[in-house]
């Protein structure tokens, strides 16, 4: 054990001496590995932050939400004739759900796309949401200017609208939109609020709920925009996650009774939670993230090839040194150990620099993008191990080549 430790320390000192003696060459190898590891770490950190951002948006704060729809909008049973013949959910169904134990509120929601206009200006086609006063709470979204509509306005089917920041800027640039009127399709609505602006680059590039939607009372939507066979979907706020399973069973029993579903027949509606939505999103984003990580890992292969080339050059340059060591009694194992340590030190230094560079890159991008910085600590360990392992893996051939040198021939070698 002590002998192995001594050999390792001596090999480490020798490796550092060689690296310092060939600073330019070593720096280029370290730089190649650092760029590869930096790309990998940056990609992993950004993907983790994006995943957390999506999770926050889907969950909508700390609320536990049970969503009820006519079909499985997450995929599975939304294309058959039987599904199309199902009865739509109704307002009376939604009101009945408020009596379920541990129900904290019920939100009704419709949506479709219509153009927006104001005094000759036209915004892009925007998704209209017809909903209730629970919308801001459920979606964890806030009004930055003005206010949201009230229960009174919803009950009286008032033509009031709360706009996203982007369509407000497009239709009324440089103006205070509160109190102004816009045309939603062919209907005129009064602006009472604008959602707060999302300052992140992520929202500016890809859009977000705060930017691209307008919201009106669902009662006004039903009067002005609802198609004859257009169905609503219902969101039920559950008072505490520990009651979710109980509430699901209560909702299922209530809706089966109201919709007269015979015993033994499958539900003609679909219940889903935030967890189901997250699982669906992860089934889409997971493979994409894996592909991106694999592509970024190719850089490590390139760096490893560079290590092999440099180590082969090093073996050639130090042939006489290897011959002297073997003549003095160095074993083949010690020679292999020497060159493997040198390769591992090179890539480990590159790995550490790459980790720091990747984290700095990810921190800058997450700050600009407005999504959380998330660093899975196990990936730091993985990056160190992989970078050192790359050096060992690609250093095996040069190390074996050095160990196989005949000491007599090596002593005769002239550089």
Coordinates of C-alpha atoms in Angstrom, one line a residue:
X1 CA 0.0 0.0 0.0
X2 CA 2.8 2.4 1.0
X3 CA 4.8 1.5 -2.1
X4 CA 1.8 2.2 -4.3
X5 CA 1.2 5.5 -2.6
X6 CA 4.9 6.4 -3.1
X7 CA 4.8 5.5 -6.7
X8 CA 1.7 7.6 -7.2
X9 CA 3.3 10.7 -5.5
X10 CA 6.5 10.2 -7.6
X11 CA 4.5 9.8 -10.8
X12 CA 2.4 12.9 -10.0
X13 CA 5.5 15.0 -9.4
X14 CA 7.1 13.7 -12.6
X15 CA 3.9 14.4 -14.5
X16 CA 3.8 18.0 -13.2
X17 CA 7.4 18.5 -14.1
X18 CA 6.8 17.2 -17.7
X19 CA 3.7 19.4 -18.0
X20 CA 5.6 22.5 -16.8
X21 CA 8.5 21.6 -19.1
X22 CA 6.2 21.5 -22.2
X23 CA 3.8 24.3 -21.2
X24 CA 2.6 25.2 -24.7
X25 CA 1.8 21.7 -25.7
X26 CA 0.2 20.8 -22.3
X27 CA -1.8 24.0 -22.4
X28 CA -3.3 23.1 -25.7
X29 CA -4.3 19.6 -24.5
X30 CA -5.8 21.1 -21.2
X31 CA -7.6 23.7 -23.3
X32 CA -9.2 21.1 -25.5
X33 CA -10.4 19.0 -22.5
X34 CA -11.6 22.2 -20.7
X35 CA -13.7 23.3 -23.7
X36 CA -15.3 19.8 -23.9
X37 CA -16.1 19.6 -20.2
X38 CA -17.2 23.2 -20.1
X39 CA -19.7 22.5 -22.8
X40 CA -21.0 19.4 -21.1
X41 CA -21.3 21.0 -17.7
X42 CA -22.9 24.1 -19.2
X43 CA -25.4 22.0 -21.1
X44 CA -26.3 19.9 -18.1
X45 CA -26.8 22.9 -15.8
X46 CA -28.9 24.8 -18.4
X47 CA -31.1 21.7 -19.1
X48 CA -31.6 21.2 -15.3
X49 CA -32.6 24.9 -14.9
X50 CA -34.9 24.7 -17.8
X51 CA -36.5 21.6 -16.4
X52 CA -37.1 23.3 -13.1
X53 CA -38.5 26.4 -14.9
X54 CA -41.0 24.2 -16.8
X55 CA -41.9 22.4 -13.6
X56 CA -42.6 25.7 -11.9
X57 CA -44.8 26.9 -14.9
X58 CA -46.7 23.6 -15.1
X59 CA -47.3 23.3 -11.3
X60 CA -48.4 26.9 -11.0
X61 CA -46.9 27.7 -7.6
X62 CA -47.6 25.6 -4.6
X63 CA -51.2 24.8 -5.5
X64 CA -52.3 21.2 -6.0
X65 CA -54.5 21.2 -9.1
X66 CA -56.8 18.4 -10.5
X67 CA -57.7 19.0 -14.1
X68 CA -60.9 17.5 -15.6
X69 CA -61.3 17.2 -19.4
X70 CA -63.5 15.4 -21.8
X71 CA -60.6 13.5 -23.3
X72 CA -56.9 12.7 -22.5
X73 CA -55.2 15.9 -23.8
X74 CA -51.9 14.3 -22.8
X75 CA -52.4 11.7 -25.6
X76 CA -54.1 8.4 -25.7
X77 CA -57.8 8.6 -26.4
X78 CA -58.5 11.9 -28.1
X79 CA -59.0 10.8 -31.7
X80 CA -61.7 8.2 -31.8
X81 CA -65.4 8.5 -32.7
X82 CA -66.4 7.5 -29.2
X83 CA -64.5 10.4 -27.7
X84 CA -66.1 12.9 -30.1
X85 CA -69.5 11.7 -29.0
X86 CA -68.9 12.2 -25.3
X87 CA -70.9 14.8 -23.5
X88 CA -69.2 18.1 -22.9
X89 CA -68.4 19.1 -19.3
X90 CA -70.9 21.8 -18.2
X91 CA -71.0 24.7 -15.8
X92 CA -73.3 22.7 -13.6
X93 CA -70.7 19.9 -13.5
X94 CA -68.1 22.5 -12.4
X95 CA -70.4 24.0 -9.7
X96 CA -71.1 20.5 -8.4
X97 CA -67.4 19.9 -7.9
X98 CA -67.2 22.8 -5.5
X99 CA -69.1 20.6 -3.0
X100 CA -66.4 17.9 -3.0
X101 CA -64.6 17.7 0.3
X102 CA -61.3 19.5 0.4
X103 CA -62.1 21.4 -2.8
X104 CA -60.6 24.9 -2.6
X105 CA -62.1 26.3 -5.7
X106 CA -63.0 25.5 -9.3
X107 CA -61.8 27.2 -12.4
X108 CA -63.6 26.9 -15.8
X109 CA -61.6 27.5 -18.9
X110 CA -62.1 27.8 -22.6
X111 CA -59.6 28.8 -25.2
X112 CA -59.3 29.6 -28.9
X113 CA -57.4 32.0 -31.2
X114 CA -58.6 35.3 -32.6
X115 CA -57.0 38.4 -34.0
X116 CA -56.8 41.6 -31.9
X117 CA -57.3 45.1 -33.3
X118 CA -57.2 48.7 -32.1
X119 CA -57.7 51.8 -34.3
X120 CA -56.2 50.3 -37.4
X121 CA -53.5 48.4 -35.6
X122 CA -53.6 44.6 -35.7
X123 CA -51.8 42.2 -33.3
X124 CA -50.8 38.7 -34.1
X125 CA -53.4 36.0 -33.6
X126 CA -53.6 35.7 -29.8
X127 CA -55.1 32.8 -27.8
X128 CA -58.2 34.0 -25.9
X129 CA -58.8 32.4 -22.5
X130 CA -62.3 32.5 -21.1
X131 CA -61.9 31.7 -17.4
X132 CA -62.8 32.6 -13.8
X133 CA -61.2 34.8 -11.1
X134 CA -59.1 31.8 -10.0
X135 CA -57.0 32.1 -13.1
X136 CA -54.1 34.2 -11.6
X137 CA -53.9 32.0 -8.5
X138 CA -53.9 28.7 -10.4
X139 CA -51.3 29.9 -13.0
X140 CA -49.1 31.8 -10.6
X141 CA -49.4 34.9 -12.8
X142 CA -49.8 38.5 -11.8
X143 CA -51.3 41.7 -13.2
X144 CA -48.6 44.4 -13.5
X145 CA -50.9 47.3 -14.6
X146 CA -54.6 47.7 -13.7
X147 CA -56.4 44.7 -12.2
X148 CA -58.0 41.4 -12.9
X149 CA -61.8 41.1 -13.5
X150 CA -64.1 40.6 -10.5
X151 CA -66.8 38.1 -9.7
X152 CA -69.4 40.8 -10.4
X153 CA -68.0 41.4 -13.9
X154 CA -67.9 37.7 -14.5
X155 CA -71.5 37.2 -13.4
X156 CA -72.7 40.1 -15.5
X157 CA -70.8 39.0 -18.6
X158 CA -68.9 42.2 -18.8
X159 CA -66.8 42.8 -21.9
X160 CA -63.5 43.3 -20.1
X161 CA -60.1 41.9 -20.9
X162 CA -56.7 41.4 -19.2
X163 CA -53.9 41.4 -21.8
X164 CA -50.5 40.0 -22.0
X165 CA -47.7 42.6 -22.1
X166 CA -46.7 41.9 -25.7
X167 CA -50.1 42.4 -27.4
X168 CA -50.6 45.5 -25.3
X169 CA -47.3 46.9 -26.7
X170 CA -48.2 45.9 -30.2
X171 CA -51.7 47.5 -30.2
X172 CA -51.0 50.5 -27.9
X173 CA -47.3 51.4 -28.1
X174 CA -46.3 54.1 -25.7
X175 CA -49.8 54.4 -24.3
X176 CA -51.5 53.5 -21.0
X177 CA -53.8 50.7 -22.2
X178 CA -56.1 50.8 -19.2
X179 CA -59.6 51.9 -20.2
X180 CA -58.9 51.7 -23.9
X181 CA -61.0 49.4 -26.1
X182 CA -59.8 46.7 -28.5
X183 CA -61.6 44.4 -30.9
X184 CA -61.4 40.7 -30.1
X185 CA -62.6 39.1 -33.3
X186 CA -65.7 41.2 -34.0
X187 CA -66.4 42.1 -30.4
X188 CA -65.2 45.2 -28.6
X189 CA -63.7 44.8 -25.1
X190 CA -62.4 47.3 -22.6
X191 CA -58.9 46.7 -21.2
X192 CA -58.8 46.6 -17.4
X193 CA -55.4 45.1 -16.8
X194 CA -52.1 44.0 -18.3
X195 CA -50.0 41.1 -17.1
X196 CA -46.6 42.0 -15.7
X197 CA -43.8 41.9 -18.2
X198 CA -41.5 38.9 -18.3
X199 CA -38.0 40.4 -18.7
X200 CA -36.2 37.1 -19.4
X201 CA -34.6 36.4 -22.7
X202 CA -36.3 33.0 -22.6
X203 CA -39.7 34.7 -22.7
X204 CA -38.7 37.2 -25.3
X205 CA -37.5 34.5 -27.6
X206 CA -40.0 31.7 -27.0
X207 CA -42.9 33.6 -25.6
X208 CA -44.8 32.8 -22.3
X209 CA -48.2 32.8 -20.8
X210 CA -47.7 36.4 -19.6
X211 CA -46.8 37.6 -23.1
X212 CA -49.1 35.9 -25.6
X213 CA -52.5 35.4 -24.0
X214 CA -55.5 37.5 -23.2
X215 CA -58.1 36.6 -20.6
X216 CA -61.8 37.4 -20.4
X217 CA -64.6 36.2 -18.2
X218 CA -65.8 32.7 -19.2
X219 CA -69.4 34.0 -19.2
X220 CA -68.5 36.6 -21.8
X221 CA -66.6 34.0 -23.8
X222 CA -69.6 31.7 -23.8
X223 CA -71.8 34.5 -25.2
X224 CA -69.4 35.9 -27.8
X225 CA -67.0 33.2 -28.9
X226 CA -68.1 29.7 -27.9
X227 CA -68.7 27.2 -30.7
X228 CA -71.7 25.0 -30.5
X229 CA -69.6 21.8 -29.8
X230 CA -66.7 23.5 -28.0
X231 CA -66.0 21.9 -24.6
X232 CA -64.6 23.5 -21.5
X233 CA -62.0 22.0 -19.2
X234 CA -62.2 22.4 -15.4
X235 CA -59.4 22.9 -12.8
X236 CA -60.1 21.9 -9.2
X237 CA -57.9 23.4 -6.5
X238 CA -57.2 20.7 -3.8
X239 CA -56.7 21.9 -0.3
X240 CA -53.5 20.0 0.5
X241 CA -51.6 17.4 -1.5
X242 CA -52.4 14.7 1.1
X243 CA -56.1 14.8 0.0
X244 CA -55.4 14.4 -3.7
X245 CA -56.2 10.7 -4.0
X246 CA -59.3 11.1 -1.9
X247 CA -60.5 14.1 -4.0
X248 CA -59.8 12.2 -7.3
X249 CA -62.1 9.4 -6.2
X250 CA -64.8 11.8 -5.0
X251 CA -64.6 13.6 -8.4
X252 CA -64.7 10.4 -10.3
X253 CA -67.7 9.1 -8.4
X254 CA -69.6 12.4 -8.7
X255 CA -69.0 12.8 -12.5
X256 CA -69.8 9.2 -13.3
X257 CA -73.1 9.7 -11.5
X258 CA -73.9 13.0 -13.2
X259 CA -72.9 11.7 -16.6
X260 CA -74.8 8.4 -16.0
X261 CA -71.8 6.1 -16.8
X262 CA -72.9 2.5 -16.2
X263 CA -71.0 0.4 -13.6
X264 CA -68.1 -1.5 -15.2
X265 CA -67.8 1.0 -18.1
X266 CA -64.8 3.2 -18.5
X267 CA -65.0 6.9 -17.6
X268 CA -66.1 9.2 -20.3
X269 CA -63.9 12.0 -18.9
X270 CA -60.2 12.3 -18.0
X271 CA -58.6 13.4 -14.7
X272 CA -55.0 14.6 -14.6
X273 CA -52.7 16.3 -12.1
X274 CA -49.6 18.4 -12.4
X275 CA -47.5 15.3 -12.0
X276 CA -49.1 13.7 -15.0
X277 CA -48.4 16.9 -17.1
X278 CA -44.8 17.0 -15.9
X279 CA -44.3 13.3 -16.8
X280 CA -45.7 14.0 -20.3
X281 CA -43.4 17.0 -20.8
X282 CA -40.4 14.9 -19.5
X283 CA -41.2 12.2 -22.0
X284 CA -40.7 14.8 -24.7
X285 CA -37.8 16.8 -23.2
X286 CA -35.9 13.9 -21.7
X287 CA -34.7 12.3 -25.0
X288 CA -33.9 15.8 -26.4
X289 CA -31.8 16.6 -23.3
X290 CA -30.0 13.2 -23.6
X291 CA -29.2 13.8 -27.3
X292 CA -27.8 17.3 -26.5
X293 CA -25.6 15.8 -23.7
X294 CA -24.4 13.0 -25.9
X295 CA -23.5 15.6 -28.7
X296 CA -21.7 17.8 -26.2
X297 CA -19.8 14.7 -24.9
X298 CA -18.3 14.1 -28.3
X299 CA -16.0 17.0 -27.5
X300 CA -14.5 14.8 -24.8
X301 CA -13.7 12.2 -27.4
X302 CA -11.9 14.8 -29.5
X303 CA -10.0 15.9 -26.4
X304 CA -9.1 12.3 -25.6
X305 CA -7.7 11.8 -29.1
X306 CA -5.6 14.9 -28.6
X307 CA -4.3 13.4 -25.3
X308 CA -3.3 10.2 -27.1
X309 CA -1.4 12.1 -29.8
X310 CA 0.5 14.2 -27.3
X311 CA 1.3 11.2 -25.2
X312 CA 2.6 9.3 -28.2
X313 CA 4.8 12.3 -29.0
X314 CA 5.9 12.4 -25.4
X315 CA 6.8 8.7 -25.4
X316 CA 8.9 9.2 -28.6
X317 CA 10.7 12.2 -27.1
X318 CA 11.4 10.3 -23.8
X319 CA 12.5 7.0 -25.3
X320 CA 16.0 7.4 -23.9
X321 CA 14.6 8.3 -20.5
X322 CA 12.4 5.2 -20.5
X323 CA 15.5 3.1 -21.4
X324 CA 17.5 4.5 -18.5
X325 CA 14.6 3.9 -16.1
X326 CA 14.2 0.3 -17.2
X327 CA 18.0 -0.2 -17.1
X328 CA 17.9 1.0 -13.5
X329 CA 15.3 -1.6 -12.6
X330 CA 11.9 0.1 -13.3
X331 CA 9.3 -2.5 -14.0
X332 CA 6.8 -2.4 -16.9
X333 CA 4.0 -1.7 -14.5
X334 CA 5.9 1.4 -13.2
X335 CA 6.4 2.7 -16.7
X336 CA 2.7 2.3 -17.5
X337 CA 1.8 3.9 -14.2
X338 CA 4.0 6.9 -15.0
X339 CA 2.5 7.7 -18.3
X340 CA -1.1 7.0 -17.2
X341 CA -0.7 9.5 -14.3
X342 CA 0.7 12.1 -16.7
X343 CA -2.3 11.7 -19.0
X344 CA -4.8 11.7 -16.1
X345 CA -3.2 14.9 -14.6
X346 CA -3.5 16.6 -18.0
X347 CA -7.2 15.8 -18.4
X348 CA -8.0 16.4 -14.7
X349 CA -6.6 19.9 -14.9
X350 CA -8.7 20.5 -18.1
X351 CA -11.7 19.0 -16.3
X352 CA -11.5 21.3 -13.3
X353 CA -11.0 24.4 -15.5
X354 CA -13.9 23.1 -17.7
X355 CA -16.2 22.7 -14.7
X356 CA -15.6 26.3 -13.6
X357 CA -16.0 27.6 -17.1
X358 CA -19.2 25.6 -17.7
X359 CA -20.7 26.8 -14.4
X360 CA -19.8 30.4 -15.3
X361 CA -21.4 30.0 -18.7
X362 CA -24.5 28.4 -17.3
X363 CA -24.9 31.1 -14.6
X364 CA -24.7 33.8 -17.3
X365 CA -27.2 32.1 -19.6
X366 CA -29.6 31.3 -16.8
X367 CA -29.5 34.9 -15.5
X368 CA -30.2 36.2 -19.0
X369 CA -32.8 33.6 -19.7
X370 CA -34.7 34.2 -16.4
X371 CA -34.8 30.5 -15.4
X372 CA -33.3 29.1 -12.2
X373 CA -29.7 28.1 -11.9
X374 CA -29.7 24.4 -11.0
X375 CA -26.5 22.4 -10.5
X376 CA -26.9 18.6 -9.9
X377 CA -23.8 18.1 -7.7
X378 CA -23.3 14.5 -8.8
X379 CA -22.6 15.9 -12.3
X380 CA -19.5 17.7 -10.9
X381 CA -18.2 14.4 -9.7
X382 CA -19.1 12.8 -13.0
X383 CA -17.2 15.5 -14.9
X384 CA -14.0 15.0 -12.8
X385 CA -14.1 11.3 -13.1
X386 CA -14.9 11.4 -16.8
X387 CA -12.1 13.9 -17.5
X388 CA -9.6 11.8 -15.6
X389 CA -10.9 8.6 -17.1
X390 CA -10.5 10.1 -20.6
X391 CA -6.9 10.7 -19.9
X392 CA -6.4 7.1 -18.6
X393 CA -8.4 5.6 -21.4
X394 CA -6.6 7.4 -24.2
X395 CA -3.2 7.1 -22.4
X396 CA -3.3 3.3 -22.2
X397 CA -1.9 2.8 -25.7
X398 CA 1.0 5.3 -25.4
X399 CA 1.8 3.9 -21.8
X400 CA 1.9 0.4 -23.1
X401 CA 4.0 1.4 -26.0
X402 CA 6.5 3.0 -23.6
X403 CA 6.5 0.0 -21.3
X404 CA 7.3 -2.4 -24.2
X405 CA 10.4 -0.5 -25.3
X406 CA 13.5 -2.6 -25.2
X407 CA 15.9 -0.9 -22.8
X408 CA 19.0 -1.5 -25.0
X409 CA 17.3 0.0 -28.1
X410 CA 15.9 2.8 -26.0
X411 CA 19.4 3.8 -24.7
X412 CA 20.6 3.9 -28.3
X413 CA 17.7 6.2 -29.3
X414 CA 18.7 9.7 -30.4
X415 CA 16.1 12.5 -30.5

